[in-house]
Amino acid sequence: MKPPLPSRSITVEGARHNNLKNVSVQIPVGAVTAITGVAGAGKSSLAFDILYAEGHRRYVETFSAYARQFLERLDRPKAERIEGVLPAVAIDRTAPVRSSRSTVGTMTSIADYLRALFARASQLTCARCGKPVVRATPSAIFERLVSEAPGQQALVTFALTSGKLSPTLLRESLARNGFQRVLENGEAVKLDAAALTADPVCVVLDRVRIDAHSRQRLIDSFEAALRWGHGSLTVQVEGKALTWSESLTCCGVTYPDPSAAMFSFNNPVGACESCRGFGRTMGIDPNLVVPDPRLSIKQGCLKPLQSPSYKECQDDLERFCRRAGIPLGTPWAELDDKTRAQIWDGEPDGRKDWKRKWYGVAGFFEWLEGRSYKMHVRVLLSRYRHYSAVHRLRRHAAQARGAALHGGGAYLACARGRDPHARRCVLFRVAAPPHGCRQHVAPR
């Protein structure tokens, strides 16, 4: 006789816990179910005191008596019958602590789980070459070489820092450890004939042909080279130097291990360099600088330059416009974007050579920032400042150092965005990566 199929729903009959008065419900399994109702209807009692308590209680009963003494024990719910219940996990509400940095993710602790998820499931990618950055292992190095350079002669080398050792002492030290050759000017030279003046010295550990028969010898040589080279080795094949490292290194840059702090905007490691985790920055608003775009430069469209104190800056602007062929009588709204950018940003090196070149509206405000110790300057700057949202995609702090951390083809920045479809994409693609996904070892 075949065992009965598991129930596809959870049945609760005669629940009488707290405000529940003989309630009977059926909850489908494998679906998202929301329990709604007015305050005091017993929503939390049904979810936590009935469903979670019974699922937890039955799960704990599957353990031995010795293990149960260390686990939390919940009372049996007050109900006539509960069937089809599964082992349960409850995420209860906590008293939220709000601050200027609080988001829905931080107040519900979802951000904490996402940080832990991306720190473990993300893939570090080098922004210079676009290849995944992974730690090199002897087996992975062999597989890479045997697929790209089969049958070729290879020199397994490592870099050794000589420090303050003289060539004579360095030669004796290498000979005592069994090394016979070093690499100088791309050629393997015996120790007796080597100059040993370079620092570091490239020591030849093994010369071997790359094929399947030499697998164990190559792997042993790679392990020894990584040990002597402090986690780094170089293989010379066909005149090319291929370098691998046990650390997260690519294109000559070493990256730190992914951590949850990298994905936290409340942590200096993961905070945006522009907004420091607040999501907005304070800067000069062009709409406040040019309140009436119908005016021309001659008519004084740039408001901060019209005061008697800064009339000299208005004269500098008009001289620049005459040199650059910018019409002074054209309204600001009719100027093209390139012309506006020239006026706003100024000429190259204009902020250094401000007596002969136009330093730009941005340079004018930068000069004011240097004089903000004066009260009237601070008041003037406050008239043209405003907070704006950071629209630049902020992936994480490691990207600023030349890397990007991907999770299932998506970024954590998308998970903290406003688009609900992006959030769903992140969660599902990280949880279910493509089948057959392999890690590639890329040389530096």
Coordinates of C-alpha atoms in Angstrom, one line a residue:
M1 CA 0.0 0.0 0.0
K2 CA 1.4 3.4 -1.0
P3 CA 1.8 6.0 1.7
P4 CA -0.7 8.8 1.6
L5 CA 0.4 11.9 -0.3
P6 CA 1.3 14.9 1.8
S7 CA -1.5 17.4 2.3
R8 CA -1.4 20.5 0.0
S9 CA -2.9 22.7 2.7
I10 CA -2.7 23.3 6.4
T11 CA -6.0 22.7 8.2
V12 CA -6.8 24.4 11.5
E13 CA -10.1 23.6 13.2
G14 CA -11.5 25.1 16.4
A15 CA -8.7 27.5 17.2
R16 CA -9.4 29.2 20.6
H17 CA -6.2 31.0 21.4
N18 CA -6.4 34.6 22.8
N19 CA -9.0 36.4 20.6
L20 CA -9.7 33.5 18.3
K21 CA -13.1 32.1 19.0
N22 CA -13.5 28.6 17.5
V23 CA -11.8 29.6 14.2
S24 CA -11.3 27.1 11.4
V25 CA -9.2 27.8 8.3
Q26 CA -7.4 26.1 5.4
I27 CA -4.1 27.6 4.3
P28 CA -2.6 26.4 1.0
V29 CA 1.0 25.2 1.0
G30 CA 3.5 26.6 -1.5
A31 CA 1.7 30.0 -1.8
V32 CA 2.0 33.4 -0.1
T33 CA -0.9 33.9 2.2
A34 CA -1.7 37.2 3.9
I35 CA -3.7 37.3 7.1
T36 CA -5.7 40.5 7.3
G37 CA -8.3 41.9 9.7
V38 CA -9.0 44.7 12.1
A39 CA -6.9 45.3 15.2
G40 CA -7.6 42.6 17.8
A41 CA -9.0 40.1 15.4
G42 CA -6.3 37.5 16.2
K43 CA -4.1 37.7 13.2
S44 CA -0.9 37.4 15.2
S45 CA -2.4 34.7 17.3
L46 CA -3.2 32.6 14.3
A47 CA 0.2 33.1 12.6
F48 CA 2.5 32.9 15.6
D49 CA 0.6 31.2 18.4
I50 CA -1.1 28.5 16.3
L51 CA 0.8 27.9 13.0
Y52 CA 4.3 28.7 14.0
A53 CA 4.0 27.2 17.5
E54 CA 2.6 23.9 16.2
G55 CA 5.2 23.7 13.4
H56 CA 8.0 24.4 15.8
R57 CA 6.7 22.0 18.4
R58 CA 6.4 19.1 16.0
Y59 CA 9.8 19.8 14.5
V60 CA 11.4 19.8 17.9
E61 CA 9.8 16.5 18.8
T62 CA 11.8 14.8 16.0
F63 CA 15.0 15.3 17.9
S64 CA 16.4 13.1 20.6
A65 CA 15.6 13.8 24.3
Y66 CA 19.1 15.0 24.8
A67 CA 18.9 17.5 21.9
R68 CA 15.4 18.8 23.0
Q69 CA 16.7 20.0 26.3
F70 CA 18.7 22.7 24.5
L71 CA 15.9 23.8 22.2
E72 CA 13.1 26.2 22.9
R73 CA 9.8 24.4 23.8
L74 CA 6.5 26.0 22.9
D75 CA 3.1 25.0 24.4
R76 CA 0.6 23.1 22.4
P77 CA -1.8 25.5 20.7
K78 CA -5.4 25.6 21.8
A79 CA -7.1 24.0 18.8
E80 CA -9.2 20.9 18.2
R81 CA -7.2 19.7 15.1
I82 CA -4.2 20.9 13.2
E83 CA -3.1 18.9 10.1
G84 CA -0.5 19.4 7.3
V85 CA 1.6 21.8 9.3
L86 CA 5.3 22.0 8.3
P87 CA 8.4 23.0 10.2
A88 CA 8.1 26.7 10.6
V89 CA 10.3 29.8 10.9
A90 CA 8.8 33.0 12.2
I91 CA 10.1 36.5 11.6
D92 CA 8.4 38.6 14.3
R93 CA 8.0 42.3 14.5
T94 CA 10.5 44.3 16.6
A95 CA 10.3 47.9 17.8
P96 CA 11.9 49.8 14.9
V97 CA 14.5 52.4 15.6
R98 CA 14.2 55.2 13.1
S99 CA 16.9 57.5 12.0
S100 CA 17.9 59.7 9.1
R101 CA 19.5 56.6 7.5
S102 CA 16.5 54.2 8.1
T103 CA 14.9 52.5 5.1
V104 CA 12.3 49.8 4.7
G105 CA 15.1 47.3 4.4
T106 CA 16.9 48.3 7.6
M107 CA 13.7 48.6 9.7
T108 CA 12.5 45.1 8.6
S109 CA 16.0 43.5 8.7
I110 CA 15.7 42.5 5.1
A111 CA 18.8 44.5 4.3
D112 CA 20.8 42.4 6.8
Y113 CA 19.8 39.2 5.1
L114 CA 20.6 40.7 1.6
R115 CA 24.0 41.8 2.8
A116 CA 24.8 38.3 4.1
L117 CA 23.4 36.7 0.9
F118 CA 25.4 38.9 -1.5
A119 CA 28.6 38.6 0.6
R120 CA 28.4 34.8 0.1
A121 CA 26.8 34.4 -3.3
S122 CA 28.2 37.3 -5.3
Q123 CA 30.9 37.1 -7.9
L124 CA 33.8 39.6 -7.9
T125 CA 34.4 40.9 -11.4
C126 CA 37.4 43.0 -12.5
A127 CA 36.3 46.2 -14.1
R128 CA 39.5 46.5 -16.1
C129 CA 39.2 43.2 -18.0
G130 CA 35.6 42.1 -17.1
K131 CA 36.7 38.7 -16.0
P132 CA 35.6 37.0 -12.8
V133 CA 38.2 37.3 -10.0
V134 CA 38.7 34.1 -8.2
R135 CA 41.5 32.6 -6.1
A136 CA 43.9 30.4 -8.1
T137 CA 44.3 26.7 -7.1
P138 CA 46.9 24.3 -8.4
S139 CA 44.3 22.2 -10.1
A140 CA 42.5 25.1 -11.7
I141 CA 45.9 26.5 -13.0
F142 CA 46.7 23.1 -14.5
E143 CA 43.3 22.9 -16.2
R144 CA 43.7 26.3 -17.7
L145 CA 47.2 25.6 -19.0
V146 CA 46.4 22.2 -20.5
S147 CA 43.4 23.7 -22.4
E148 CA 45.3 26.7 -23.7
A149 CA 48.9 25.5 -24.2
P150 CA 48.9 21.7 -24.5
G151 CA 52.3 20.2 -25.2
Q152 CA 54.2 23.4 -24.6
Q153 CA 57.3 23.7 -22.4
A154 CA 56.6 25.7 -19.2
L155 CA 58.8 27.3 -16.6
V156 CA 57.2 27.4 -13.2
T157 CA 58.6 30.4 -11.4
F158 CA 58.0 32.6 -8.3
A159 CA 59.2 36.0 -7.2
L160 CA 61.6 36.2 -4.3
T161 CA 62.5 39.5 -2.7
S162 CA 66.2 39.6 -2.0
G163 CA 66.0 42.4 0.5
K164 CA 69.4 43.4 1.8
L165 CA 71.1 40.2 0.8
S166 CA 74.1 40.5 -1.4
P167 CA 74.2 38.5 -4.7
T168 CA 76.7 36.0 -3.1
L169 CA 74.5 35.4 0.0
L170 CA 71.4 35.1 -2.1
R171 CA 73.1 32.6 -4.4
E172 CA 74.1 30.5 -1.4
S173 CA 70.6 30.7 0.1
L174 CA 69.0 29.5 -3.2
A175 CA 71.5 26.7 -3.6
R176 CA 70.9 25.5 0.0
N177 CA 67.1 25.2 -0.8
G178 CA 67.7 23.2 -4.0
F179 CA 67.2 25.9 -6.6
Q180 CA 69.5 25.9 -9.6
R181 CA 68.2 28.5 -12.0
V182 CA 66.7 32.0 -12.1
L183 CA 65.0 33.9 -14.9
E184 CA 67.0 36.9 -16.2
N185 CA 66.0 38.8 -19.4
G186 CA 63.5 36.1 -20.2
E187 CA 66.0 33.3 -20.1
A188 CA 66.7 30.6 -17.5
V189 CA 70.2 31.1 -16.2
K190 CA 72.1 28.9 -13.8
L191 CA 72.9 30.3 -10.4
D192 CA 76.6 30.4 -11.0
A193 CA 76.2 32.6 -14.1
A194 CA 73.4 34.7 -12.8
A195 CA 73.9 38.4 -11.8
L196 CA 71.1 38.3 -9.2
T197 CA 70.9 42.1 -9.2
A198 CA 67.2 42.4 -9.8
D199 CA 64.7 42.7 -6.9
P200 CA 62.7 40.6 -6.8
V201 CA 64.5 37.7 -8.3
C202 CA 62.4 35.3 -10.5
V203 CA 63.4 31.8 -9.3
V204 CA 62.8 28.9 -11.6
L205 CA 61.2 26.0 -9.7
D206 CA 60.5 23.5 -12.5
R207 CA 60.7 23.0 -16.2
V208 CA 58.1 20.6 -17.5
R209 CA 55.9 20.0 -20.5
I210 CA 52.2 20.7 -20.2
D211 CA 50.3 17.4 -20.8
A212 CA 48.0 15.0 -18.9
H213 CA 50.9 12.8 -18.0
S214 CA 52.6 15.6 -16.0
R215 CA 49.5 16.6 -14.1
Q216 CA 50.7 15.5 -10.6
R217 CA 54.2 17.0 -11.2
L218 CA 52.7 20.3 -12.3
I219 CA 50.3 20.5 -9.4
D220 CA 53.1 19.7 -6.9
S221 CA 55.2 22.5 -8.6
F222 CA 52.4 24.9 -8.4
E223 CA 51.8 24.2 -4.7
A224 CA 55.5 24.7 -4.0
A225 CA 55.7 27.9 -6.1
L226 CA 52.7 29.4 -4.3
R227 CA 54.3 28.5 -1.0
W228 CA 57.6 30.0 -1.8
G229 CA 56.1 33.0 -3.6
H230 CA 53.8 33.9 -0.7
G231 CA 50.6 33.0 -2.7
S232 CA 51.8 34.1 -6.1
L233 CA 53.4 32.3 -9.1
T234 CA 54.3 32.9 -12.7
V235 CA 54.3 30.4 -15.5
Q236 CA 56.4 31.2 -18.6
V237 CA 54.8 29.7 -21.7
E238 CA 55.8 30.6 -25.3
G239 CA 57.5 33.7 -24.1
K240 CA 54.4 34.9 -22.2
A241 CA 54.3 35.3 -18.4
L242 CA 51.0 34.1 -16.9
T243 CA 50.7 35.1 -13.2
W244 CA 48.3 33.6 -10.7
S245 CA 47.6 34.4 -7.1
E246 CA 45.8 32.8 -4.2
S247 CA 44.4 36.2 -3.3
L248 CA 41.6 38.0 -5.2
T249 CA 44.0 39.6 -7.7
C250 CA 43.4 40.6 -11.3
C251 CA 45.1 43.1 -13.6
G252 CA 47.6 43.9 -10.9
V253 CA 45.0 44.9 -8.3
T254 CA 44.3 43.0 -5.1
Y255 CA 40.8 43.2 -3.8
P256 CA 39.6 42.4 -0.2
D257 CA 37.3 39.5 0.4
P258 CA 33.6 40.2 -0.1
S259 CA 32.0 41.0 3.3
A260 CA 28.6 42.1 4.5
A261 CA 30.0 45.6 5.3
M262 CA 30.6 46.2 1.5
F263 CA 26.9 46.1 1.0
S264 CA 25.9 48.3 3.9
F265 CA 25.3 52.0 3.2
N266 CA 25.6 52.6 7.0
N267 CA 29.2 51.3 6.9
P268 CA 32.1 53.4 5.7
V269 CA 33.3 50.5 3.6
G270 CA 30.0 50.2 1.6
A271 CA 28.7 53.8 1.8
C272 CA 28.5 55.8 -1.4
E273 CA 31.4 58.3 -1.8
S274 CA 29.0 61.0 -2.9
C275 CA 26.2 60.8 -0.4
R276 CA 27.8 58.8 2.4
G277 CA 24.8 56.6 2.6
F278 CA 22.1 59.3 2.9
G279 CA 20.9 58.8 -0.7
R280 CA 21.1 62.5 -1.5
T281 CA 23.8 65.2 -1.8
M282 CA 23.8 69.0 -1.4
G283 CA 25.0 71.0 -4.3
I284 CA 24.5 74.1 -6.5
D285 CA 21.1 74.1 -8.2
P286 CA 21.4 75.4 -11.8
N287 CA 17.7 76.4 -11.7
L288 CA 18.5 78.7 -8.7
V289 CA 21.5 80.1 -10.4
V290 CA 19.5 80.9 -13.6
P291 CA 16.0 81.6 -12.2
D292 CA 14.8 83.2 -15.5
P293 CA 16.1 81.4 -18.5
R294 CA 14.4 83.9 -20.8
L295 CA 17.2 86.4 -20.0
S296 CA 20.5 86.5 -21.8
I297 CA 24.0 86.7 -20.4
K298 CA 24.0 90.4 -21.2
Q299 CA 20.7 90.9 -19.3
G300 CA 22.1 89.1 -16.3
C301 CA 20.6 85.6 -16.4
L302 CA 23.3 84.3 -14.0
K303 CA 21.9 85.8 -10.8
P304 CA 24.9 85.4 -8.4
L305 CA 27.1 87.5 -10.7
Q306 CA 24.8 90.5 -10.7
S307 CA 25.7 91.8 -7.3
P308 CA 28.1 94.8 -7.1
S309 CA 30.6 92.6 -5.2
Y310 CA 30.9 90.1 -8.1
K311 CA 30.5 92.4 -11.1
E312 CA 34.1 91.6 -12.1
C313 CA 33.0 87.9 -12.6
Q314 CA 30.3 89.1 -14.9
D315 CA 32.8 91.0 -16.9
D316 CA 35.1 87.9 -17.1
L317 CA 32.2 85.9 -18.4
E318 CA 31.4 88.4 -21.1
R319 CA 35.0 88.6 -22.2
F320 CA 35.1 84.8 -22.5
C321 CA 31.9 84.8 -24.5
R322 CA 33.3 87.2 -27.0
R323 CA 36.5 85.1 -27.4
A324 CA 34.4 81.9 -27.8
G325 CA 31.9 83.4 -30.1
I326 CA 29.0 82.9 -27.7
P327 CA 26.2 85.5 -28.4
L328 CA 25.6 87.7 -25.4
G329 CA 22.1 88.6 -26.4
T330 CA 20.7 85.1 -26.8
P331 CA 18.4 84.0 -24.0
W332 CA 19.8 81.2 -21.8
A333 CA 17.0 78.9 -22.8
E334 CA 18.0 79.1 -26.4
L335 CA 21.7 78.2 -25.9
D336 CA 22.6 74.6 -26.7
D337 CA 23.8 72.2 -24.0
K338 CA 27.5 72.4 -25.2
T339 CA 27.5 76.2 -24.8
R340 CA 25.9 76.0 -21.4
A341 CA 28.5 73.4 -20.3
Q342 CA 31.3 75.8 -21.4
I343 CA 29.9 78.6 -19.4
W344 CA 29.2 76.4 -16.3
D345 CA 32.5 74.4 -16.3
G346 CA 34.8 77.1 -17.7
E347 CA 37.9 76.7 -19.9
P348 CA 40.6 74.1 -19.3
D349 CA 42.9 75.2 -16.4
G350 CA 40.7 78.2 -16.0
R351 CA 40.6 77.8 -12.2
K352 CA 44.4 77.9 -12.1
D353 CA 44.9 80.7 -14.7
W354 CA 41.8 82.6 -13.7
K355 CA 43.2 86.0 -14.7
R356 CA 43.4 85.1 -18.4
K357 CA 40.8 82.3 -18.7
W358 CA 37.2 81.8 -17.8
Y359 CA 37.0 79.7 -14.6
G360 CA 33.3 78.9 -15.0
V361 CA 30.3 79.2 -12.8
A362 CA 31.4 76.1 -11.0
G363 CA 34.8 77.6 -10.4
F364 CA 33.1 80.7 -9.0
F365 CA 31.2 78.7 -6.4
E366 CA 34.3 76.7 -5.6
W367 CA 36.1 80.0 -4.9
L368 CA 33.2 80.9 -2.6
E369 CA 33.5 77.6 -0.8
G370 CA 37.0 78.6 0.1
R371 CA 35.7 81.8 1.7
S372 CA 32.8 80.1 3.6
Y373 CA 34.4 81.1 6.9
K374 CA 32.6 84.4 6.4
M375 CA 29.0 84.6 7.4
H376 CA 27.8 86.6 4.3
V377 CA 29.4 84.0 2.0
R378 CA 27.7 81.1 3.8
V379 CA 24.4 83.0 3.4
L380 CA 25.0 83.5 -0.3
L381 CA 25.8 79.9 -0.9
S382 CA 22.7 78.7 1.0
R383 CA 20.6 80.6 -1.5
Y384 CA 21.8 78.4 -4.4
R385 CA 22.1 75.1 -2.7
H386 CA 19.6 72.3 -2.6
Y387 CA 19.5 68.5 -1.9
S388 CA 19.2 66.2 -4.8
A389 CA 18.9 62.4 -5.0
V390 CA 21.9 60.4 -6.1
H391 CA 20.9 59.0 -9.5
R392 CA 24.3 57.4 -10.2
L393 CA 24.2 53.6 -9.8
R394 CA 26.0 52.8 -6.6
R395 CA 27.0 49.2 -6.5
H396 CA 29.5 49.0 -3.6
A397 CA 32.7 50.4 -2.3
A398 CA 34.8 47.7 -4.1
Q399 CA 33.8 49.1 -7.5
A400 CA 35.6 52.3 -6.7
R401 CA 38.8 50.2 -6.5
G402 CA 38.1 48.7 -9.9
A403 CA 35.8 45.8 -9.2
A404 CA 32.1 44.9 -9.2
L405 CA 30.3 42.3 -7.1
H406 CA 27.5 40.6 -9.0
G407 CA 24.9 38.3 -7.5
G408 CA 23.1 36.1 -10.0
G409 CA 23.5 38.7 -12.7
A410 CA 22.1 41.5 -10.6
Y411 CA 23.4 44.1 -8.2
L412 CA 22.4 44.8 -4.6
A413 CA 21.8 48.4 -5.7
C414 CA 18.9 47.2 -7.7
A415 CA 17.5 45.4 -4.7
R416 CA 17.4 48.7 -2.8
G417 CA 15.9 50.6 -5.7
R418 CA 12.3 51.6 -6.2
D419 CA 11.4 49.1 -9.0
P420 CA 9.7 46.1 -7.5
H421 CA 10.5 44.0 -10.6
A422 CA 14.2 44.7 -10.0
R423 CA 13.9 43.5 -6.4
R424 CA 12.2 40.3 -7.5
C425 CA 14.8 39.7 -10.2
V426 CA 17.6 40.0 -7.6
L427 CA 16.1 37.6 -5.1
F428 CA 15.2 34.9 -7.6
R429 CA 18.4 35.1 -9.7
V430 CA 20.7 34.9 -6.7
A431 CA 18.7 32.0 -5.2
A432 CA 18.6 30.1 -8.5
P433 CA 21.8 30.7 -10.5
P434 CA 22.0 29.2 -14.1
H435 CA 22.7 25.5 -14.3
G436 CA 26.2 24.6 -15.4
C437 CA 27.7 27.8 -14.0
R438 CA 31.5 27.4 -13.7
Q439 CA 34.2 29.5 -12.1
H440 CA 37.0 30.6 -14.4
V441 CA 40.6 31.3 -13.2
A442 CA 41.9 34.3 -15.0
P443 CA 45.6 35.2 -14.8
R444 CA 46.5 38.7 -13.8

